[in-house]
Amino acid sequence: MSLLWKSDQEDGTYKNPILFADYSDPDVIRVGDTYYMTASSFNYVPGLPILTSKDLVNWELKNYAIEKIDEPGYDLPQHAKGVWAPAIRYHEGYFYIYYGMPDEGIYMVRAKDALGTWEKPVLVLAGKGLIDSCPFWDEDGNAYIIHGYAKSRIGFKSHLGIFPMSWDGTKATGEDHILYCGLKTQPTIEGPKVYKRNGYYYIFAPAGGVKTGWQVILRSKNIYGPYEEKNVLHQGNSIVNGPHQGALVDTVNGDEWFLHFQDRGLYGRIVHMQPVVWENDWPVMGINAVDGCGEPCIIHKKPNTGITEKPCYLAAGDDFSSEKLGLQWQWIGNPKDDFYSLKERKGFLRLYCKNPSGKAEPILWECSNVLTEKLVCPYFRASVCVDISALSEQEQAGMVMMGGHYAYLAVRMIRGQKRLILGKSYDGEDGMREKAEQLLVLPEGQEKVYLIFAMREEDNGSVFHCYYSLTDDTDPASWTEVRAEFTPSDHTWVGAKIGLFANIVGDKEAGGYGDFEYLHVEALED
């Protein structure tokens, strides 16, 4: 595991982002002295990550709330579907997470221990287009869900809805109806989080769109409104575009902070944190506020949580020494037990060549047996060693950069010869397609190959490079560069990811496998 992005400056300050990783639509709560974060996971599983921190700056991925998506169709990748913006809450001894699946409805999953096993998800309200759900248990014994709407499913957006639910949080007890319309002043309002303070109901919500939006606050003395509105955080003169959608959280001494995302294109939506103060019962976020609307900070004094933690780093890469996959790994669709093994060959990840798509000419975009991990710093080098000696005809194993489009290097068996392949996706008339280019025929008896991806800062921004080597020489001068002519990008609300795979490229039964010895990821100078 490499140490890649450090927010804690170890001098009493932190720098944003606190997480340079695609934990989009973050929500955070404090229970005792521990902070718990979750985020969207879309079609990637396991889903609903659980991260913890003691100081709001240093976060560690500890668990997931759902192992897979138990709904029809998700055994194959359902890009742009799945688990959208969640809300995490602690209520009467349970951790609750509510989330919308735009094609199915609003779900709830809960657990006594956030780091233990979560119960099976419950469908609270079925319906297309219901997203971004947040629960609220009021002091008078009533409970509600406030949520957004997905235009792609229901035909409209820029509205927030509300419906009552049972006190145990398991089902709707009344009809959904429109609570607030933002068409005139808050276009694309969504992602609500609900709080109560000094007799006011507050809805914290993003508006204006993912890349360029702002954070708005609605407040009312009645949960059903009408609501006053105020913009409290925007880009201003900062370099942080679209600072919005997230969570208000306090420390044990009463200080408050707002965690939100910034859209960084190929890197996905990374997590920032702003200080919060209150003026005239309105929150003021960030720094350099004008008329109560602040802008994001880059360096700031750390929260005073009463606990000092050592700087920690998100895991990247793997030496596959464990009997379980590391928490950094997610499949792009529901996995099956026979996709992989960490026991057949100790110290290796064995990926079995499969074609879960069932198509005669499968492409990686449609195969759930692609194992991925998030990018966790802006400039890096990722290198993998794969033993390809067990590949059989029409099978391949390699590494992919998966995004809005993807590119991969793989060894493919064709007519009895192992050949190094550069594969790339493209837009065809009937959807995403894939083309492959042969780079070379491997020498007879070649058992291992070394594949390397790098993201570097160059004059025209972040530039992707890929290389290969037939020896274990770690000197980059000995590697052969491949002119991939590929630019990673985000896709369907998800940042680009590094992936490992072994699959079948023709119409045949499974047989062989690729053994991955390691994936090393190291930061490059920014």
Coordinates of C-alpha atoms in Angstrom, one line a residue:
M1 CA 0.0 0.0 0.0
S2 CA 1.3 3.4 -0.9
L3 CA 1.0 6.7 0.9
L4 CA -0.6 9.0 -1.6
W5 CA -2.6 12.0 -0.4
K6 CA -2.3 13.5 3.0
S7 CA -4.7 16.2 4.1
D8 CA -3.3 16.5 7.6
Q9 CA -0.4 19.0 7.5
E10 CA 0.8 17.9 11.0
D11 CA 1.1 21.5 12.1
G12 CA -2.4 21.9 13.4
T13 CA -3.9 22.6 9.9
Y14 CA -5.4 20.6 7.1
K15 CA -5.5 21.1 3.4
N16 CA -8.5 20.5 1.1
P17 CA -9.5 18.1 -0.2
I18 CA -9.6 16.0 2.9
L19 CA -10.2 12.9 0.6
F20 CA -8.7 13.0 -2.9
A21 CA -11.0 10.2 -4.0
D22 CA -14.4 9.7 -5.5
Y23 CA -16.6 9.6 -2.4
S24 CA -19.4 11.5 -4.1
D25 CA -22.4 12.9 -2.3
P26 CA -20.8 12.4 1.2
D27 CA -22.9 12.4 4.3
V28 CA -21.4 12.4 7.8
I29 CA -22.6 12.0 11.4
R30 CA -20.9 11.9 14.8
V31 CA -21.8 9.2 17.3
G32 CA -19.8 9.8 20.6
D33 CA -16.3 10.6 19.6
T34 CA -16.4 8.9 16.2
Y35 CA -17.4 10.3 12.8
Y36 CA -19.0 8.1 10.2
M37 CA -19.1 8.9 6.5
T38 CA -21.0 7.2 3.7
A39 CA -21.2 8.1 0.0
S40 CA -22.8 7.1 -3.3
S41 CA -21.7 3.9 -4.9
F42 CA -24.0 3.5 -8.0
N43 CA -23.5 0.1 -9.7
Y44 CA -20.2 -0.6 -7.9
V45 CA -20.3 -3.3 -5.2
P46 CA -19.9 -3.8 -2.3
G47 CA -21.8 -0.5 -1.9
L48 CA -22.4 2.3 0.6
P49 CA -18.9 2.6 2.0
I50 CA -18.4 3.3 5.7
L51 CA -15.4 5.5 6.6
T52 CA -14.5 6.6 10.1
S53 CA -12.5 9.4 11.7
K54 CA -11.8 10.9 15.1
D55 CA -10.7 14.3 13.9
L56 CA -12.7 14.9 10.6
V57 CA -9.5 15.1 8.6
N58 CA -8.0 11.6 8.7
W59 CA -10.4 9.0 7.3
E60 CA -10.2 5.3 7.0
L61 CA -12.4 3.0 4.9
K62 CA -13.8 0.4 7.4
N63 CA -16.8 -1.3 5.9
Y64 CA -19.7 -1.4 3.4
A65 CA -23.4 -1.4 4.2
I66 CA -24.5 -3.6 1.3
E67 CA -22.6 -6.6 -0.2
K68 CA -24.4 -6.4 -3.5
I69 CA -27.6 -5.1 -5.1
D70 CA -30.3 -7.6 -4.7
E71 CA -32.6 -6.3 -7.5
P72 CA -33.2 -7.7 -11.0
G73 CA -30.5 -7.0 -13.6
Y74 CA -27.6 -6.0 -11.3
D75 CA -25.7 -9.2 -11.9
L76 CA -24.5 -7.2 -15.0
P77 CA -23.2 -3.7 -14.7
Q78 CA -26.0 -1.2 -14.6
H79 CA -24.1 2.0 -15.3
A80 CA -25.8 5.2 -14.1
K81 CA -28.2 3.2 -11.9
G82 CA -27.9 1.6 -8.4
V83 CA -27.2 3.5 -5.2
W84 CA -27.5 7.3 -5.4
A85 CA -26.8 9.9 -2.8
P86 CA -27.3 8.4 0.7
A87 CA -28.0 9.9 4.1
I88 CA -26.6 8.3 7.3
R89 CA -28.3 8.9 10.7
Y90 CA -28.2 7.4 14.2
H91 CA -31.6 6.8 15.8
E92 CA -32.6 4.9 18.9
G93 CA -29.6 2.6 18.9
Y94 CA -29.4 2.0 15.1
F95 CA -27.3 3.4 12.3
Y96 CA -29.6 4.1 9.4
I97 CA -28.7 4.8 5.8
Y98 CA -31.4 5.9 3.3
Y99 CA -30.6 6.0 -0.4
G100 CA -32.5 6.3 -3.6
M101 CA -32.2 3.9 -6.6
P102 CA -33.7 6.0 -9.4
D103 CA -35.3 3.1 -11.2
E104 CA -36.7 1.3 -8.1
G105 CA -37.4 3.7 -5.2
I106 CA -36.1 4.7 -1.8
Y107 CA -34.4 2.1 0.4
M108 CA -33.2 1.9 4.0
V109 CA -30.5 -0.3 5.5
R110 CA -29.6 -0.3 9.2
A111 CA -27.2 -1.9 11.8
K112 CA -26.6 -1.8 15.5
D113 CA -22.8 -1.6 14.7
A114 CA -21.8 0.5 11.7
L115 CA -18.7 -1.6 11.4
G116 CA -20.5 -4.9 11.6
T117 CA -23.0 -6.6 9.4
W118 CA -25.9 -4.5 8.2
E119 CA -29.4 -5.8 7.8
K120 CA -31.0 -6.5 4.4
P121 CA -32.2 -3.3 2.7
V122 CA -35.9 -2.4 2.9
L123 CA -37.8 -0.7 0.2
V124 CA -39.5 2.2 2.0
L125 CA -41.3 3.7 -1.0
A126 CA -41.3 2.3 -4.6
G127 CA -41.2 4.7 -7.5
K128 CA -39.1 5.8 -10.4
G129 CA -37.2 9.1 -10.0
L130 CA -37.1 9.2 -6.2
I131 CA -33.6 10.0 -5.2
D132 CA -31.4 11.7 -2.6
S133 CA -33.5 10.7 0.4
C134 CA -32.9 12.0 4.0
P135 CA -34.9 10.9 7.0
F136 CA -35.9 13.1 9.9
W137 CA -37.4 12.1 13.2
D138 CA -39.1 15.0 14.8
E139 CA -39.6 15.7 18.5
D140 CA -43.4 15.3 18.3
G141 CA -43.1 11.6 17.3
N142 CA -43.5 12.1 13.6
A143 CA -41.0 11.0 11.0
Y144 CA -40.4 12.0 7.4
I145 CA -38.4 11.5 4.3
I146 CA -37.3 14.6 2.2
H147 CA -35.9 13.8 -1.2
G148 CA -35.1 14.9 -4.7
Y149 CA -36.3 13.9 -8.2
A150 CA -34.4 12.6 -11.2
K151 CA -35.6 14.1 -14.4
S152 CA -34.2 11.2 -16.4
R153 CA -36.7 8.9 -14.7
I154 CA -39.7 11.0 -13.7
G155 CA -39.6 13.9 -16.3
F156 CA -38.8 16.8 -14.0
K157 CA -36.2 18.1 -11.5
S158 CA -35.5 21.2 -9.4
H159 CA -38.1 20.1 -6.8
L160 CA -37.9 18.6 -3.4
G161 CA -40.5 16.1 -2.1
I162 CA -41.7 14.9 1.3
F163 CA -43.6 12.0 2.7
P164 CA -44.3 10.7 6.2
M165 CA -42.8 7.4 7.3
S166 CA -43.2 5.0 10.2
W167 CA -41.2 5.7 13.4
D168 CA -39.1 2.6 12.8
G169 CA -38.1 4.0 9.4
T170 CA -39.2 1.0 7.4
K171 CA -42.1 2.2 5.3
A172 CA -44.0 5.3 4.0
T173 CA -47.2 6.0 5.8
G174 CA -48.6 8.6 3.4
E175 CA -48.3 9.9 -0.1
D176 CA -45.3 11.8 -1.5
H177 CA -45.9 15.4 -2.6
I178 CA -43.9 18.4 -3.6
L179 CA -42.4 20.4 -0.7
Y180 CA -40.3 23.0 -2.6
C181 CA -39.9 24.2 -6.2
G182 CA -36.5 25.7 -7.2
L183 CA -37.2 26.3 -10.8
K184 CA -37.0 30.2 -10.5
T185 CA -34.2 30.7 -8.0
Q186 CA -32.5 27.3 -7.3
P187 CA -32.4 25.3 -10.5
T188 CA -31.4 21.6 -10.1
I189 CA -31.9 21.7 -6.4
E190 CA -31.5 18.1 -5.0
G191 CA -29.5 16.2 -2.4
P192 CA -31.4 17.5 0.7
K193 CA -30.2 17.0 4.3
V194 CA -32.5 17.9 7.1
Y195 CA -31.7 19.4 10.5
K196 CA -33.5 21.2 13.3
R197 CA -32.1 24.1 15.3
N198 CA -33.6 26.9 17.5
G199 CA -37.1 26.0 16.3
Y200 CA -36.2 26.1 12.6
Y201 CA -36.3 23.2 10.2
Y202 CA -33.3 23.5 7.9
I203 CA -32.8 21.8 4.5
F204 CA -29.2 21.9 3.3
A205 CA -29.3 21.3 -0.5
P206 CA -27.1 21.7 -3.5
A207 CA -28.3 23.7 -6.5
G208 CA -27.0 24.9 -9.8
G209 CA -25.6 21.6 -11.1
V210 CA -22.7 19.3 -10.2
K211 CA -19.8 21.2 -11.8
T212 CA -20.7 24.8 -11.2
G213 CA -23.4 24.8 -8.4
W214 CA -23.6 26.3 -5.0
Q215 CA -25.0 25.4 -1.5
V216 CA -28.4 26.7 -0.5
I217 CA -30.2 26.6 2.8
L218 CA -33.9 26.5 3.2
R219 CA -35.5 27.2 6.6
S220 CA -39.0 27.2 8.0
K221 CA -40.8 27.0 11.4
N222 CA -42.9 24.2 9.8
I223 CA -41.4 21.2 8.1
Y224 CA -44.0 21.5 5.3
G225 CA -43.0 25.2 4.8
P226 CA -43.1 27.7 3.3
Y227 CA -39.3 28.0 3.2
E228 CA -37.0 31.0 3.2
E229 CA -33.9 30.5 1.1
K230 CA -30.3 31.7 1.2
N231 CA -27.1 30.8 -0.7
V232 CA -24.3 30.1 1.8
L233 CA -21.4 28.7 -0.2
H234 CA -20.1 29.2 -3.7
Q235 CA -16.9 29.1 -5.7
G236 CA -16.3 32.8 -5.4
N237 CA -12.7 33.7 -6.1
S238 CA -11.5 30.2 -5.1
I239 CA -10.3 27.4 -7.4
V240 CA -12.9 25.0 -6.0
N241 CA -15.8 24.6 -8.5
G242 CA -19.3 23.6 -7.5
P243 CA -18.7 23.4 -3.7
H244 CA -21.9 21.8 -2.5
Q245 CA -23.9 18.6 -1.5
G246 CA -22.8 17.2 1.8
A247 CA -23.2 17.2 5.6
L248 CA -23.3 19.5 8.6
V249 CA -21.6 17.9 11.6
D250 CA -20.5 19.2 15.0
T251 CA -17.6 18.5 17.4
V252 CA -18.0 17.7 21.1
N253 CA -17.2 21.3 21.9
G254 CA -20.0 22.6 19.7
D255 CA -18.0 23.7 16.6
E256 CA -19.6 22.9 13.3
W257 CA -18.2 21.9 9.9
F258 CA -19.6 21.2 6.5
L259 CA -18.2 18.4 4.3
H260 CA -19.1 18.6 0.6
F261 CA -17.8 17.5 -2.8
Q262 CA -16.0 19.1 -5.7
D263 CA -16.3 17.7 -9.2
R264 CA -12.8 17.0 -10.5
G265 CA -13.7 15.3 -13.8
L266 CA -11.8 12.1 -14.3
Y267 CA -11.1 11.9 -10.5
G268 CA -14.8 11.9 -9.7
R269 CA -16.2 14.0 -6.8
I270 CA -13.7 14.5 -4.1
V271 CA -14.4 15.6 -0.5
H272 CA -13.7 19.0 1.1
M273 CA -14.4 20.5 4.5
Q274 CA -15.4 24.0 5.5
P275 CA -15.8 25.7 8.9
V276 CA -19.3 26.8 9.8
V277 CA -20.5 29.7 12.0
W278 CA -24.1 30.9 12.5
E279 CA -25.4 34.5 12.0
N280 CA -29.1 35.4 12.6
D281 CA -30.0 31.7 12.5
W282 CA -28.3 31.1 9.1
P283 CA -25.1 29.1 8.7
V284 CA -22.2 30.8 7.1
M285 CA -19.7 28.4 5.4
G286 CA -16.1 28.7 4.4
I287 CA -14.1 31.9 4.3
N288 CA -14.4 35.4 2.9
A289 CA -18.1 35.6 3.3
V290 CA -20.1 38.4 1.6
D291 CA -23.7 38.8 2.7
G292 CA -23.5 35.4 4.5
C293 CA -22.2 33.5 1.5
G294 CA -18.7 32.1 1.8
E295 CA -16.2 30.5 -0.5
P296 CA -14.1 27.3 0.1
C297 CA -10.8 27.3 2.0
I298 CA -7.7 25.4 0.9
I299 CA -5.7 25.5 4.2
H300 CA -7.5 25.8 7.6
K301 CA -7.0 25.1 11.2
K302 CA -8.0 21.5 12.1
P303 CA -11.3 20.9 14.0
N304 CA -10.9 20.7 17.7
T305 CA -12.4 17.3 18.4
G306 CA -10.4 16.6 21.5
I307 CA -8.6 13.7 19.8
T308 CA -5.3 13.9 17.9
E309 CA -5.0 11.2 15.2
K310 CA -1.9 10.2 13.2
P311 CA -2.2 11.1 9.5
C312 CA -3.7 8.2 7.6
Y313 CA -4.1 7.4 3.9
L314 CA -6.6 5.7 1.7
A315 CA -5.4 2.2 0.6
A316 CA -4.2 1.9 -3.0
G317 CA -2.8 -1.1 -4.6
D318 CA -2.5 -4.6 -3.0
D319 CA 0.0 -7.4 -2.5
F320 CA -2.8 -9.9 -2.2
S321 CA -1.4 -11.4 1.0
S322 CA -4.8 -11.6 2.7
E323 CA -7.5 -14.2 2.4
K324 CA -10.1 -11.5 1.7
L325 CA -10.1 -8.7 -0.9
G326 CA -9.1 -5.4 0.6
L327 CA -11.9 -2.8 1.1
Q328 CA -10.5 -0.6 -1.6
W329 CA -11.8 -3.1 -4.2
Q330 CA -15.2 -2.9 -5.9
W331 CA -16.7 -4.9 -8.8
I332 CA -18.6 -3.1 -11.5
G333 CA -21.6 -5.4 -11.0
N334 CA -22.7 -8.1 -8.6
P335 CA -19.8 -10.6 -8.3
K336 CA -20.0 -14.4 -8.1
D337 CA -17.8 -16.6 -5.9
D338 CA -16.2 -18.2 -8.9
F339 CA -14.9 -14.9 -10.3
Y340 CA -11.7 -15.0 -8.2
S341 CA -9.6 -16.8 -5.5
L342 CA -7.0 -15.6 -3.0
K343 CA -6.4 -19.1 -1.7
E344 CA -5.6 -21.2 -4.8
R345 CA -2.1 -19.6 -5.0
K346 CA -1.0 -17.9 -1.8
G347 CA 0.1 -14.3 -2.4
F348 CA -1.7 -14.0 -5.7
L349 CA -5.1 -12.8 -6.8
R350 CA -6.4 -15.4 -9.3
L351 CA -9.0 -14.0 -11.7
Y352 CA -10.8 -16.7 -13.6
C353 CA -11.5 -16.0 -17.3
K354 CA -15.3 -15.4 -17.5
N355 CA -17.9 -13.9 -19.8
P356 CA -20.7 -12.9 -17.5
S357 CA -22.3 -10.7 -20.3
G358 CA -23.2 -13.9 -22.2
K359 CA -22.5 -12.1 -25.5
A360 CA -20.4 -13.7 -28.3
E361 CA -18.2 -10.6 -28.4
P362 CA -18.1 -9.3 -24.8
I363 CA -16.7 -5.9 -23.9
L364 CA -15.4 -5.0 -20.4
W365 CA -18.1 -2.3 -19.9
E366 CA -20.7 -5.1 -19.9
C367 CA -18.8 -7.6 -17.7
S368 CA -19.3 -7.6 -13.9
N369 CA -16.0 -9.4 -13.3
V370 CA -13.9 -6.3 -13.6
L371 CA -12.3 -5.5 -10.2
T372 CA -11.7 -1.8 -9.6
E373 CA -10.3 0.7 -7.1
K374 CA -10.6 4.5 -6.9
L375 CA -7.9 6.9 -7.9
V376 CA -6.7 8.5 -4.6
C377 CA -4.3 11.2 -5.8
P378 CA -3.9 13.4 -8.9
Y379 CA -0.6 12.1 -10.3
F380 CA 0.5 8.5 -9.9
R381 CA 2.0 5.4 -11.4
A382 CA 0.2 2.0 -11.1
S383 CA 2.1 -1.2 -12.0
V384 CA 0.9 -4.7 -12.0
C385 CA 2.6 -8.1 -12.4
V386 CA 0.4 -10.8 -13.9
D387 CA 1.2 -14.4 -14.6
I388 CA -0.4 -15.4 -17.9
S389 CA 0.9 -18.9 -18.1
A390 CA -2.6 -20.4 -17.6
L391 CA -4.5 -18.6 -20.3
S392 CA -6.2 -20.7 -22.9
E393 CA -7.5 -19.8 -26.4
Q394 CA -9.7 -16.6 -26.6
E395 CA -8.8 -15.6 -23.1
Q396 CA -7.0 -12.5 -21.8
A397 CA -5.9 -10.9 -18.5
G398 CA -4.7 -7.4 -17.8
M399 CA -5.2 -3.9 -16.4
V400 CA -7.8 -1.3 -17.4
M401 CA -8.4 2.4 -16.8
M402 CA -12.1 2.4 -16.6
G403 CA -14.0 5.7 -17.1
G404 CA -16.5 7.3 -19.5
H405 CA -14.4 5.3 -22.0
Y406 CA -11.7 2.8 -21.1
A407 CA -8.3 1.6 -22.3
Y408 CA -6.5 -1.6 -21.3
L409 CA -3.3 -3.6 -21.7
A410 CA -3.7 -7.3 -21.7
V411 CA -2.2 -10.6 -22.8
R412 CA -4.6 -12.5 -25.0
M413 CA -4.2 -16.0 -26.3
I414 CA -4.8 -16.1 -30.1
R415 CA -4.2 -19.2 -32.2
G416 CA -1.9 -20.6 -29.6
Q417 CA 0.2 -17.5 -29.2
K418 CA 0.2 -15.0 -26.3
R419 CA -0.1 -11.5 -27.6
L420 CA 0.1 -8.2 -25.9
I421 CA -3.1 -6.2 -26.7
L422 CA -4.1 -2.6 -26.4
G423 CA -7.8 -2.4 -26.1
K424 CA -10.0 0.7 -26.2
S425 CA -13.7 1.5 -26.2
Y426 CA -15.5 3.8 -28.5
D427 CA -19.0 4.9 -29.2
G428 CA -20.8 2.7 -31.8
E429 CA -24.2 3.2 -33.3
D430 CA -25.7 0.7 -30.9
G431 CA -23.8 1.8 -27.8
M432 CA -20.3 1.4 -26.4
R433 CA -18.0 -0.9 -28.5
E434 CA -14.4 -2.1 -28.2
K435 CA -11.5 -2.4 -30.6
A436 CA -8.1 -4.1 -30.0
E437 CA -4.7 -3.6 -31.4
Q438 CA -1.9 -6.2 -31.3
L439 CA 1.3 -4.8 -30.0
L440 CA 3.6 -7.9 -30.1
V441 CA 3.7 -11.6 -29.8
L442 CA 5.3 -12.7 -26.5
P443 CA 8.3 -14.9 -26.6
E444 CA 7.5 -18.6 -26.2
G445 CA 7.7 -19.5 -22.6
Q446 CA 7.0 -16.0 -21.3
E447 CA 5.0 -16.5 -18.1
K448 CA 4.8 -13.0 -16.6
V449 CA 4.3 -9.5 -17.9
Y450 CA 4.5 -6.1 -16.2
L451 CA 1.9 -3.5 -17.1
I452 CA 2.2 0.2 -16.0
F453 CA -0.2 3.1 -16.1
A454 CA 0.8 6.6 -15.2
M455 CA -1.0 10.0 -14.8
R456 CA 1.3 12.9 -15.1
E457 CA 0.9 16.7 -14.9
E458 CA 1.9 18.1 -18.3
D459 CA 1.3 21.4 -20.1
N460 CA -2.2 20.3 -21.3
G461 CA -3.3 18.9 -17.9
S462 CA -3.4 15.4 -16.6
V463 CA -2.0 13.1 -19.2
F464 CA -2.3 9.3 -19.3
H465 CA 0.6 7.1 -20.3
C466 CA 0.9 3.3 -20.4
Y467 CA 3.9 1.0 -20.7
Y468 CA 4.8 -2.7 -20.5
S469 CA 7.9 -4.7 -19.7
L470 CA 8.8 -8.4 -20.0
T471 CA 11.2 -8.3 -17.1
D472 CA 10.9 -7.2 -13.5
D473 CA 13.3 -4.3 -14.0
T474 CA 11.9 -1.4 -12.0
D475 CA 13.8 1.2 -14.0
P476 CA 11.3 3.2 -16.1
A477 CA 14.0 3.6 -18.8
S478 CA 13.7 -0.1 -19.5
W479 CA 9.9 0.0 -20.1
T480 CA 8.3 0.2 -23.5
E481 CA 5.7 3.0 -23.9
V482 CA 2.5 2.3 -25.7
R483 CA 0.9 5.3 -27.6
A484 CA -2.6 4.8 -26.2
E485 CA -3.9 8.2 -27.3
F486 CA -6.5 7.9 -24.5
T487 CA -7.8 10.5 -22.0
P488 CA -9.5 9.1 -18.9
S489 CA -12.8 10.7 -17.9
D490 CA -15.6 10.3 -15.5
H491 CA -18.8 8.4 -16.5
T492 CA -22.3 8.4 -15.3
W493 CA -21.5 10.3 -12.1
V494 CA -18.5 8.0 -11.3
G495 CA -14.8 8.9 -11.6
A496 CA -12.2 6.9 -13.5
K497 CA -10.9 3.7 -11.8
I498 CA -8.0 1.3 -12.1
G499 CA -9.2 -2.2 -12.8
L500 CA -7.9 -5.7 -13.1
F501 CA -9.7 -8.4 -15.2
A502 CA -9.5 -11.8 -16.8
N503 CA -12.1 -12.5 -19.4
I504 CA -13.1 -14.4 -22.5
V505 CA -13.1 -12.5 -25.8
G506 CA -15.0 -15.1 -27.9
D507 CA -17.8 -17.6 -27.7
K508 CA -16.3 -20.3 -25.6
E509 CA -16.5 -21.9 -22.1
A510 CA -14.3 -20.7 -19.3
G511 CA -11.1 -22.5 -18.7
G512 CA -8.0 -20.4 -17.8
Y513 CA -7.1 -17.6 -15.4
G514 CA -4.6 -14.9 -14.7
D515 CA -2.6 -14.7 -11.5
F516 CA -2.0 -11.2 -10.3
E517 CA 1.0 -10.9 -8.0
Y518 CA 0.6 -7.3 -7.0
L519 CA -0.8 -3.9 -7.9
H520 CA 1.6 -1.1 -6.8
V521 CA 0.4 2.5 -6.8
E522 CA 2.8 5.3 -6.0
A523 CA 2.4 9.1 -6.1
L524 CA 4.2 11.2 -8.6
E525 CA 5.2 14.8 -8.0
D526 CA 2.4 17.3 -8.5

